[in-house]
Coordinates of C-alpha atoms and ligand atoms in Angstrom, one line a residue:
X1 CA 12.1 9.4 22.1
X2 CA 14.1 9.1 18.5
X3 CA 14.3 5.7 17.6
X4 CA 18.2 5.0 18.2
X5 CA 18.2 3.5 14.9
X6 CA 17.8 7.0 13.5
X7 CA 21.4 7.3 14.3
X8 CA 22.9 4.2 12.7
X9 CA 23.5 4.0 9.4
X10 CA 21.6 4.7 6.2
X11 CA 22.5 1.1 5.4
X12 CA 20.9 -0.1 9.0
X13 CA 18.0 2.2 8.7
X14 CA 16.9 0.9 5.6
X15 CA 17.0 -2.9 6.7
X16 CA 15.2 -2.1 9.3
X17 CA 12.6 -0.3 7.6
X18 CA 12.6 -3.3 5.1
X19 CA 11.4 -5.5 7.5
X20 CA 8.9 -2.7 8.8
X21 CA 7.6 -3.0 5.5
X22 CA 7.4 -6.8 5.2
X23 CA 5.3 -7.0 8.2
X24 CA 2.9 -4.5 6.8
X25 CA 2.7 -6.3 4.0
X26 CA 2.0 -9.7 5.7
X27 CA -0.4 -7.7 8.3
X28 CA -2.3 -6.8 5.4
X29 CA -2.8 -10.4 3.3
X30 CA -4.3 -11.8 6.3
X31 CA -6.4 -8.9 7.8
X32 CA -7.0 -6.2 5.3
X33 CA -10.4 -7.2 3.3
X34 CA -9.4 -4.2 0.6
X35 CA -5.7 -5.3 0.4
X36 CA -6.5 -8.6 0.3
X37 CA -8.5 -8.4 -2.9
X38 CA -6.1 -6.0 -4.5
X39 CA -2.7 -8.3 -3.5
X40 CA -4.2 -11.4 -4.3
X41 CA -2.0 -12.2 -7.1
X42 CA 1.2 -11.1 -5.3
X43 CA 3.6 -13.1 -3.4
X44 CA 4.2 -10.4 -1.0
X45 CA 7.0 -12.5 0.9
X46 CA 8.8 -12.0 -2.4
X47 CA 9.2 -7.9 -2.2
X48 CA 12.8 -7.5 -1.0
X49 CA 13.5 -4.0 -1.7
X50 CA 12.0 -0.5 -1.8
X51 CA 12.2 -0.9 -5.7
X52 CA 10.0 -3.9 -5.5
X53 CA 7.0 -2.1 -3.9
X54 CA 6.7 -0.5 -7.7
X55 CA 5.1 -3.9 -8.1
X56 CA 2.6 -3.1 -6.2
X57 CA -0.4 -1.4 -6.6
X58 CA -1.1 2.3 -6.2
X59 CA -4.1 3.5 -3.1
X60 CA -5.7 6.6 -4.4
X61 CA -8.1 8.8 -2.9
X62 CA -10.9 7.8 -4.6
X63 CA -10.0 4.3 -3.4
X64 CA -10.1 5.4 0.2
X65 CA -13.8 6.8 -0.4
X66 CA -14.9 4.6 -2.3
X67 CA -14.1 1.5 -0.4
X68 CA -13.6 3.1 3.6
X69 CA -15.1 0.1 5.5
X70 CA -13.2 -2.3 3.5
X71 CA -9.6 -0.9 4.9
X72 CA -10.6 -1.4 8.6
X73 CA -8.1 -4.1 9.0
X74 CA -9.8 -5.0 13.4
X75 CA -13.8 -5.6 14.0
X76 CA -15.3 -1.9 14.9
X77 CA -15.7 -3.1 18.6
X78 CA -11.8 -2.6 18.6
X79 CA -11.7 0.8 17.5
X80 CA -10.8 3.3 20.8
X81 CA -11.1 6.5 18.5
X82 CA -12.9 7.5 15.7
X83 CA -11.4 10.4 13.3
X84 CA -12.2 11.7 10.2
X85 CA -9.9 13.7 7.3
X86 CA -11.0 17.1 6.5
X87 CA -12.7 16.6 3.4
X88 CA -11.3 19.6 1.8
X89 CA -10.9 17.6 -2.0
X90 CA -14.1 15.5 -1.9
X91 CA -16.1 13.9 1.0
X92 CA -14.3 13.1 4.4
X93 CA -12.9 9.5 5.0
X94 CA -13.7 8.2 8.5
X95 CA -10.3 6.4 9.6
X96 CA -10.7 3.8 13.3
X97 CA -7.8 3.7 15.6
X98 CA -7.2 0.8 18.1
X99 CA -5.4 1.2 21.7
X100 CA -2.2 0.3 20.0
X101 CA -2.7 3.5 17.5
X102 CA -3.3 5.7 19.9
X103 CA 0.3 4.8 21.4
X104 CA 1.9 4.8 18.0
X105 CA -0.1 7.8 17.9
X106 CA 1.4 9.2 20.7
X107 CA 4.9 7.9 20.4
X108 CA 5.3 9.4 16.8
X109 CA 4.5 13.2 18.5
X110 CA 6.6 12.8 21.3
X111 CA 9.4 12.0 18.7
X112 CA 8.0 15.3 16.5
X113 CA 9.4 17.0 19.7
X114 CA 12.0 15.4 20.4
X115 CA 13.8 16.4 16.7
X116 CA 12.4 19.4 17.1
X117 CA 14.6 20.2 20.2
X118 CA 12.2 20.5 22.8
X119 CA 12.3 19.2 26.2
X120 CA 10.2 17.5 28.5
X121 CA 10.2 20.5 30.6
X122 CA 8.3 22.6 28.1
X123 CA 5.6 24.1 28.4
X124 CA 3.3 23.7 25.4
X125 CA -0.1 25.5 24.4
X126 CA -1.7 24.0 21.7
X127 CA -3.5 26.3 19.6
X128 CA -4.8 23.2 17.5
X129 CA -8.6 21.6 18.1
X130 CA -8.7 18.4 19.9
X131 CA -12.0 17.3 18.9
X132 CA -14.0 18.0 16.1
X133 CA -12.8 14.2 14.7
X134 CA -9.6 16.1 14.0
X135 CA -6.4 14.2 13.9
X136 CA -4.0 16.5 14.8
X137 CA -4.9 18.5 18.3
X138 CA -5.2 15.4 19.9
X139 CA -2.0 13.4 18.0
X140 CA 0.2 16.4 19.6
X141 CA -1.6 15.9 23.0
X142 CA -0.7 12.2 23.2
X143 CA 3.0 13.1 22.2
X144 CA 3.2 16.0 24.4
X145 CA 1.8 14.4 27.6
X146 CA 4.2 10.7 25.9
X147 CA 7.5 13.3 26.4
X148 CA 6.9 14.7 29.8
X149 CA 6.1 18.0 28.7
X150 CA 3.1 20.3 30.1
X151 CA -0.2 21.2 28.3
X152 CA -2.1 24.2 27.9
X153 CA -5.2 23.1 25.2
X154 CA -6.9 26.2 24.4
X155 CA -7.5 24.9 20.6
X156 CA -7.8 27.0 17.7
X157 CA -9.2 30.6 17.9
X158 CA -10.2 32.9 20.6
X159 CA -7.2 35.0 20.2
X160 CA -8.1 36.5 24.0
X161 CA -8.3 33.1 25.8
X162 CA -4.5 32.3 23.7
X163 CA -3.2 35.3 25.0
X164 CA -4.9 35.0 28.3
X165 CA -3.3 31.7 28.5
X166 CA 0.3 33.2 27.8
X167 CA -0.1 35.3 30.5
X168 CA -1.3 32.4 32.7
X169 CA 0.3 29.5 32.3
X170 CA 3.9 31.2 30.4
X171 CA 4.3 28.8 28.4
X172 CA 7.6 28.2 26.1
X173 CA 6.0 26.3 22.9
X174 CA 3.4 26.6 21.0
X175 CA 2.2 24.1 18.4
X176 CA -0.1 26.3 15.6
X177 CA -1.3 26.7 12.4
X178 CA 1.6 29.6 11.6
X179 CA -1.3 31.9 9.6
X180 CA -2.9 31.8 13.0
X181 CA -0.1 33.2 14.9
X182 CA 0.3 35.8 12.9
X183 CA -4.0 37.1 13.6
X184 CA -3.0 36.5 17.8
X185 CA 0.0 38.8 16.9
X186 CA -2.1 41.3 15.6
X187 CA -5.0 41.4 17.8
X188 CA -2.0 41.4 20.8
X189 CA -0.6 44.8 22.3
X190 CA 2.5 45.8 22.4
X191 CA 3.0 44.3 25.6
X192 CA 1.5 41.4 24.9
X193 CA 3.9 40.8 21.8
X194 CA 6.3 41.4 24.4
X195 CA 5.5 39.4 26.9
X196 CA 4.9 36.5 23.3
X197 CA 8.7 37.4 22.6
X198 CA 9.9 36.6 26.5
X199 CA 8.5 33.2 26.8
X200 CA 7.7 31.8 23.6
X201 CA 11.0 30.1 22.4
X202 CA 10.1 27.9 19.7
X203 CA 6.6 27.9 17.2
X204 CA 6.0 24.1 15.9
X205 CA 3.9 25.0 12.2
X206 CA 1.6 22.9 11.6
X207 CA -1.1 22.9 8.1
X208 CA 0.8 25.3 6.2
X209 CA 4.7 25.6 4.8
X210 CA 7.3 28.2 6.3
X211 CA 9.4 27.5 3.9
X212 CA 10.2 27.6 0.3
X213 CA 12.0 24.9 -1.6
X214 CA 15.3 26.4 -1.0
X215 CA 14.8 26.3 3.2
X216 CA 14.9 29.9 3.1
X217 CA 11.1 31.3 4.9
X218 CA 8.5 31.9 2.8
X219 CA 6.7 35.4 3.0
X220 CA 4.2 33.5 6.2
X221 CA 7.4 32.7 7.9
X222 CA 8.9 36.2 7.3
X223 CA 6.0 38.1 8.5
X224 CA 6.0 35.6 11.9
X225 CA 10.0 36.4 12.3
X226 CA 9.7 40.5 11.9
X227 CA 7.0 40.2 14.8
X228 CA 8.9 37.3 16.9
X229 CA 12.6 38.1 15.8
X230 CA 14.4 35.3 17.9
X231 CA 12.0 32.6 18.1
X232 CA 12.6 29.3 16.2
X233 CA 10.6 27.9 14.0
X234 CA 9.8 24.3 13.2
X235 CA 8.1 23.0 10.1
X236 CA 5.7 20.1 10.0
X237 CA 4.0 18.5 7.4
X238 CA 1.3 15.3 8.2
X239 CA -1.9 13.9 7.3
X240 CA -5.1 12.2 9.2
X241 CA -4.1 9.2 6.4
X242 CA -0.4 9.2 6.8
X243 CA -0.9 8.8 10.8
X244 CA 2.6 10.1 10.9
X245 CA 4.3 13.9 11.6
X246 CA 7.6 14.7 9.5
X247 CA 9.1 17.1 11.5
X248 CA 12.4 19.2 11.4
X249 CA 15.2 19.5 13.2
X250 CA 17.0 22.6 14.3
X251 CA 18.8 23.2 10.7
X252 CA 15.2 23.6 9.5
X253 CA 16.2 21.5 5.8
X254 CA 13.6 19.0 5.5
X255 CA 11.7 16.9 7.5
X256 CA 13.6 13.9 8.9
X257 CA 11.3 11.1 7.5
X258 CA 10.4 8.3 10.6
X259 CA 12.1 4.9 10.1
X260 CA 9.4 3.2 12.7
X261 CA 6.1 4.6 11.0
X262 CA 6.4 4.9 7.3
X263 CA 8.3 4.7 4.3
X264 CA 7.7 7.6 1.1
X265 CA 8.1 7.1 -2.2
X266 CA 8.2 10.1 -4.6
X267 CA 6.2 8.6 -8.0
X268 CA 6.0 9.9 -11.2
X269 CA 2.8 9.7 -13.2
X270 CA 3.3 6.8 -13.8
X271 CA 3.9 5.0 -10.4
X272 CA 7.7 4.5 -10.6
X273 CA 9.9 5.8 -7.9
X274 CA 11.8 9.3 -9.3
X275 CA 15.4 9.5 -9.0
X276 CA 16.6 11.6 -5.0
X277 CA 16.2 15.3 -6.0
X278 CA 13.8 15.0 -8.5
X279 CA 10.0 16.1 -7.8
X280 CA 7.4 13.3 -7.0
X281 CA 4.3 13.0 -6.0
X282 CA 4.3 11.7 -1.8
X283 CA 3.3 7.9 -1.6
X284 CA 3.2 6.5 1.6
X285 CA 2.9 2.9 3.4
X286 CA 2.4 3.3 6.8
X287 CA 3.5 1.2 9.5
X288 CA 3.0 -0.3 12.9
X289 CA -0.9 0.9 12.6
X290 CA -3.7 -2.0 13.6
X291 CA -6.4 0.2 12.1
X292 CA -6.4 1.6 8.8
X293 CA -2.8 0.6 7.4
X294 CA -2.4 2.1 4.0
X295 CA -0.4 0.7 1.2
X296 CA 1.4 3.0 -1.5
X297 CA -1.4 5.6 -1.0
X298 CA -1.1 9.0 -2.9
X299 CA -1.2 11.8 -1.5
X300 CA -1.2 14.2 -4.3
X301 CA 1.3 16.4 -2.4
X302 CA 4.6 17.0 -4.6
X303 CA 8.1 17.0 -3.1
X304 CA 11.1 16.5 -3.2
X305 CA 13.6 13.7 -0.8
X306 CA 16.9 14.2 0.3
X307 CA 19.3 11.6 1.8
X308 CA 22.5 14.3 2.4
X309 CA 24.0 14.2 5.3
X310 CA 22.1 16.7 8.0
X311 CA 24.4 18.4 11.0
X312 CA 22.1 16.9 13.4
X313 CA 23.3 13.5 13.0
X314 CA 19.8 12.0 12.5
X315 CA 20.7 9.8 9.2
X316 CA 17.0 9.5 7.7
X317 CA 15.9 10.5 4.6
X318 CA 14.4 14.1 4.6
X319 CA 11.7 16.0 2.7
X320 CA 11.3 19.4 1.1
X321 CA 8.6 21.5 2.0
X322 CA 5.6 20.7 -0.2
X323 CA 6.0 22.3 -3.4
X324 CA 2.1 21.7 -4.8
X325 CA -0.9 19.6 -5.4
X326 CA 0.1 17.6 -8.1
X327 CA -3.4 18.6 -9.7
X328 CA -2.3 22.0 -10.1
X329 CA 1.2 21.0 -11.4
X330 CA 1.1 23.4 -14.0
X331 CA 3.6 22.7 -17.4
X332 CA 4.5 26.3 -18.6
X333 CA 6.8 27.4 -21.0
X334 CA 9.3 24.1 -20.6
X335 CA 8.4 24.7 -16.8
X336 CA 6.8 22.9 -14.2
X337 CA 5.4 25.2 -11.8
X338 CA 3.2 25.4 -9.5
X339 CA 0.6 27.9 -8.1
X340 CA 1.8 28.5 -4.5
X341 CA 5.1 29.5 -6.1
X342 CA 3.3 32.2 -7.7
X343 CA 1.0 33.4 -4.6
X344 CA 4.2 33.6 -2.9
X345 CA 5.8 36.3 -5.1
X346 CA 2.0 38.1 -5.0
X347 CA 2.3 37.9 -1.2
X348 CA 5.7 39.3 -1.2
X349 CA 3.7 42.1 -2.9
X350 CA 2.2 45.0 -0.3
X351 CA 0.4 46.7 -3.2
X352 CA -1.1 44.0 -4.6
X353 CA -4.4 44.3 -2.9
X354 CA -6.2 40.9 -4.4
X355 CA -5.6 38.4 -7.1
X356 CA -6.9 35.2 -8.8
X357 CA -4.5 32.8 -11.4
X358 CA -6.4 31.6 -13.6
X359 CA -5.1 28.7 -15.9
X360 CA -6.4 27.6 -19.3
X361 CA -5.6 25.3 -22.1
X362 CA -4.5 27.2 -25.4
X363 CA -4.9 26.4 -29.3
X364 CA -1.5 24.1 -29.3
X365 CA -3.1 22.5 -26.0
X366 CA -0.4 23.5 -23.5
X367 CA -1.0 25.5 -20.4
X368 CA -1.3 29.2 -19.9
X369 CA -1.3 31.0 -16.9
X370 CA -2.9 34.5 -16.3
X371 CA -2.6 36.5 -13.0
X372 CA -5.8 38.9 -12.0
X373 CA -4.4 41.9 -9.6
X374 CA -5.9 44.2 -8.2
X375 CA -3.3 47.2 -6.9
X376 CA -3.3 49.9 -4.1
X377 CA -4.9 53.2 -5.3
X378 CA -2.5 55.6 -6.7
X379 CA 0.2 52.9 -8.6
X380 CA 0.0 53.0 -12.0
X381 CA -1.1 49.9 -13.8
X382 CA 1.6 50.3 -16.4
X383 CA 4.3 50.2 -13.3
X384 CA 2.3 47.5 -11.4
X385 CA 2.7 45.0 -14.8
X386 CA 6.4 46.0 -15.0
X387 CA 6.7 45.2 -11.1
X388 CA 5.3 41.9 -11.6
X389 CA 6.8 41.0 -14.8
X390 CA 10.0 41.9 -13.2
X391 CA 9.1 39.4 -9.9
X392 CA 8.1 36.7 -11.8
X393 CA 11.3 36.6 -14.6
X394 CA 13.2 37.2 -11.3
X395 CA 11.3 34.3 -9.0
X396 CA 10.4 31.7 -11.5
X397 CA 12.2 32.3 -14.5
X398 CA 8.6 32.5 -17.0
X399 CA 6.4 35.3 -16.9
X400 CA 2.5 34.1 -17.0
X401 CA 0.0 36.9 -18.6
X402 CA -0.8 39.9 -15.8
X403 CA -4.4 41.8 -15.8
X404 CA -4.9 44.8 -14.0
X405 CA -8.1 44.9 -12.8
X406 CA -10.3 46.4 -10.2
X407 CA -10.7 45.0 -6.9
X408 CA -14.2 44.4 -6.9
X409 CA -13.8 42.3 -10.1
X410 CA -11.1 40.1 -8.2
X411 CA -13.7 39.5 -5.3
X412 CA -16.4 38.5 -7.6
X413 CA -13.9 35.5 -9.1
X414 CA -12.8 34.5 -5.9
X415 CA -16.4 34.2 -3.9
X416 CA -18.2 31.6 -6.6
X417 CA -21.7 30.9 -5.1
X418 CA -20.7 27.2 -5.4
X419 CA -17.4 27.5 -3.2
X420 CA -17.5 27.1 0.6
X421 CA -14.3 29.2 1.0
X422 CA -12.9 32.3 -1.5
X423 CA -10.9 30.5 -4.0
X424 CA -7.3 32.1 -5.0
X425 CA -7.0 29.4 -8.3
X426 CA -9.7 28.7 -10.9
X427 CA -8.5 26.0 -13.2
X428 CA -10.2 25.9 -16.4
X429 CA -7.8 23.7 -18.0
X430 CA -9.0 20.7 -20.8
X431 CA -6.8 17.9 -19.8
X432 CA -6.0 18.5 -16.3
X433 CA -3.4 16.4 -14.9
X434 CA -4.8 13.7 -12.1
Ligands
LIG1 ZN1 18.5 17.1 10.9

């Protein structure tokens, strides 16, 4: 299921690639209306090289929004599924897949689990919804029932009909939003976490990072591994526009990037392509999709490529975990840092009983960051500070401004009236990077 191409040579792998991406390019001239406005100008047969595509133009967000029916490269008779992204930063963005997708579709999840290490004699129960005009329950059906392997679609919740399903069907996978896991772990009994421990062999984590930028688990994947001590996790990261899952392998350092589907550029703020190791803002072009093809789209997830060799012998270019939103990029004390890196040192924290950042612009119009904690009854608040300062110096080398306050307080900031869900960041900030 891995492209044998994967195997080659960096050299092979990126001529190949190259002419994925010429095709895309040509795909879109004739039957893109969007793209063929925004290319007019360019000879497109002329882009020889990754470097070129900085000639190109950018596809942000907004554009998607703005513009949605003008990206639907087939007439709407030809769309077999219709799906929509989750809407979470603005309104959702409907995208149409042909036949053709739904195989590519397909054939991109069944080589998710094949670098994963799985089998086609696993047993898999998804814990991820397969309708809802969601993406990924049914892109990790396609791919598991594309490998061989068996299915058990529960979807997400119902932590009883998960575990009932365990029971059941004893299966040896399970593809789930890691957070998730860890509430079915909870509500389990002892036996059930033992029974979770006997068969379950490997977790694939999808919507949320395990790791931290060194590969090391983050505090979610910690907390998974205390209650599931031999299990193996796998890290995912994907998107509805992306159409494409980059998936680990068994060292767990980096997703190995898919030659057949898409190429990433990391950009700087200014579009051009940052050096390997240095943090960049995901770009992607996909390829091989009839549907909705995108074009140097943005992502506004930061992180960071590798092309070092990885003991599994699969030569693609890997990524880091995602490090941020580039939105919330925040420049601090000659920093860059962002806010998950300082939820994770809070979460690491079993006294710290709620919290808030909140960031600012100062007099001299730089950023300043101030942490809101609430602590467990009993710790002093001159301690808790010193605790945190501590942490923070320790963790991320700049200490932002801690305030003690009461729990209640915390609750207040975090449930606006305006917000759908309890918000952990409240950005206040004058010129706030986009
Ligand atoms: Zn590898």
């Amino acid at each position: 299921m891995i492209n044998e191409i994967e195997l080659t040579t960096t050299q092979e792998i990126s001529a190949f690639k190259l002419e994925r991406l010429r095709a895309t390019l040509a795909y879109l001239k004739v039957n893109s209306p969007y793209y063929q406005k925004r290319l007019a100008d360019v000879a497109v047969e002329q882009i020889l090289s990754f470097e070129d595509l900085e000639q190109l133009p950018l596809t942000t967000k907004e554009d998607l929004a703005a513009h949605n029916d003008e990206f639907l490269c087939v007439p709407k008779d030809q769309i077999a599924d219709w799906i929509t992204t989750s809407g979470t930063l603005g309104k959702p963005v409907s995208f149409g897949l042909t036949k053709a997708d739904l195989k590519r579709l397909a054939k991109n999840e069944a080589r998710s689990l094949a670098i994963s290490g799985c089998q086609p004699s696993d047993r898999i129960q998804l814990m991820v919804t397969l309708d809802k005009r969601f993406m990924a329950g049914l892109a990790y059906y396609l791919g598991a029932q594309e490998y061989g392997c068996a299915t058990v679609r529960v979807g997400s919740g119902s932590p009883g009909l998960q575990l009932d399903s365990i029971s059941r069907f004893e299966p040896n996978v399970v593809i789930a939003v890691p957070s998730f896991l860890l509430v079915i772990l909870d509500y389990a009994s002892d036996d059930q976490v033992e029974q979770i421990n006997r068969l379950i062999e490997k977790i694939i984590c999808i919507g949320e990072p395990i790791r931290k930028s060194d590969y090391s688990l983050n505090n979610l994947g910690s907390r998974i591994r205390e209650k599931m001590p031999n299990v193996k996790l796998i890290s995912t990261y994907a998107s509805t526009e992306m159409a494409t899952a980059i998936t680990e392998c068994a060292s767990g350092m980096g997703g190995h990037i898919p030659a057949e589907l898409i190429h990433i550029e990391l950009v700087d703020e200014m579009g051009k392509q940052v050096a390997e190791g240095q943090v960049g803002e995901v770009t992607v072009t996909t390829f091989g999709i009839e549907g909705m093809p995108l074009l140097r789209y943005k992502t506004g997830d930061v992180c960071v490529k590798s092309s070092a060799y990885c003991a599994c012998g699969n030569k693609t270019e890997r990524l880091s975990p995602v490090l941020g939103r580039k939105k919330q990029m925040i420049k601090y004390k000659g920093t860059t840092l962002f806010p998950e890196a300082i939820y994770e040192v809070l979460n690491g924290m079993d006294w710290v009983t709620a919290y808030v950042i909140q960031l600012a612009t100062n007099d001299i119009g730089t950023d300043e960051v101030t942490v809101c904690v609430s602590v467990a009854k009993g710790l002093e608040k001159l301690v808790a500070v010193d605790k945190l300062n501590y942490s923070f110096q320790a963790n991320l080398r700049v200490k932002p401004i801690v305030k003690i306050l009461p729990r209640e307080e915390i609750m207040k900031l975090r449930f606006l009236p305006a917000m759908r869900k309890p918000i952990k960041l409240i950005d206040n900030r004058v010129n706030d990077l986009s």
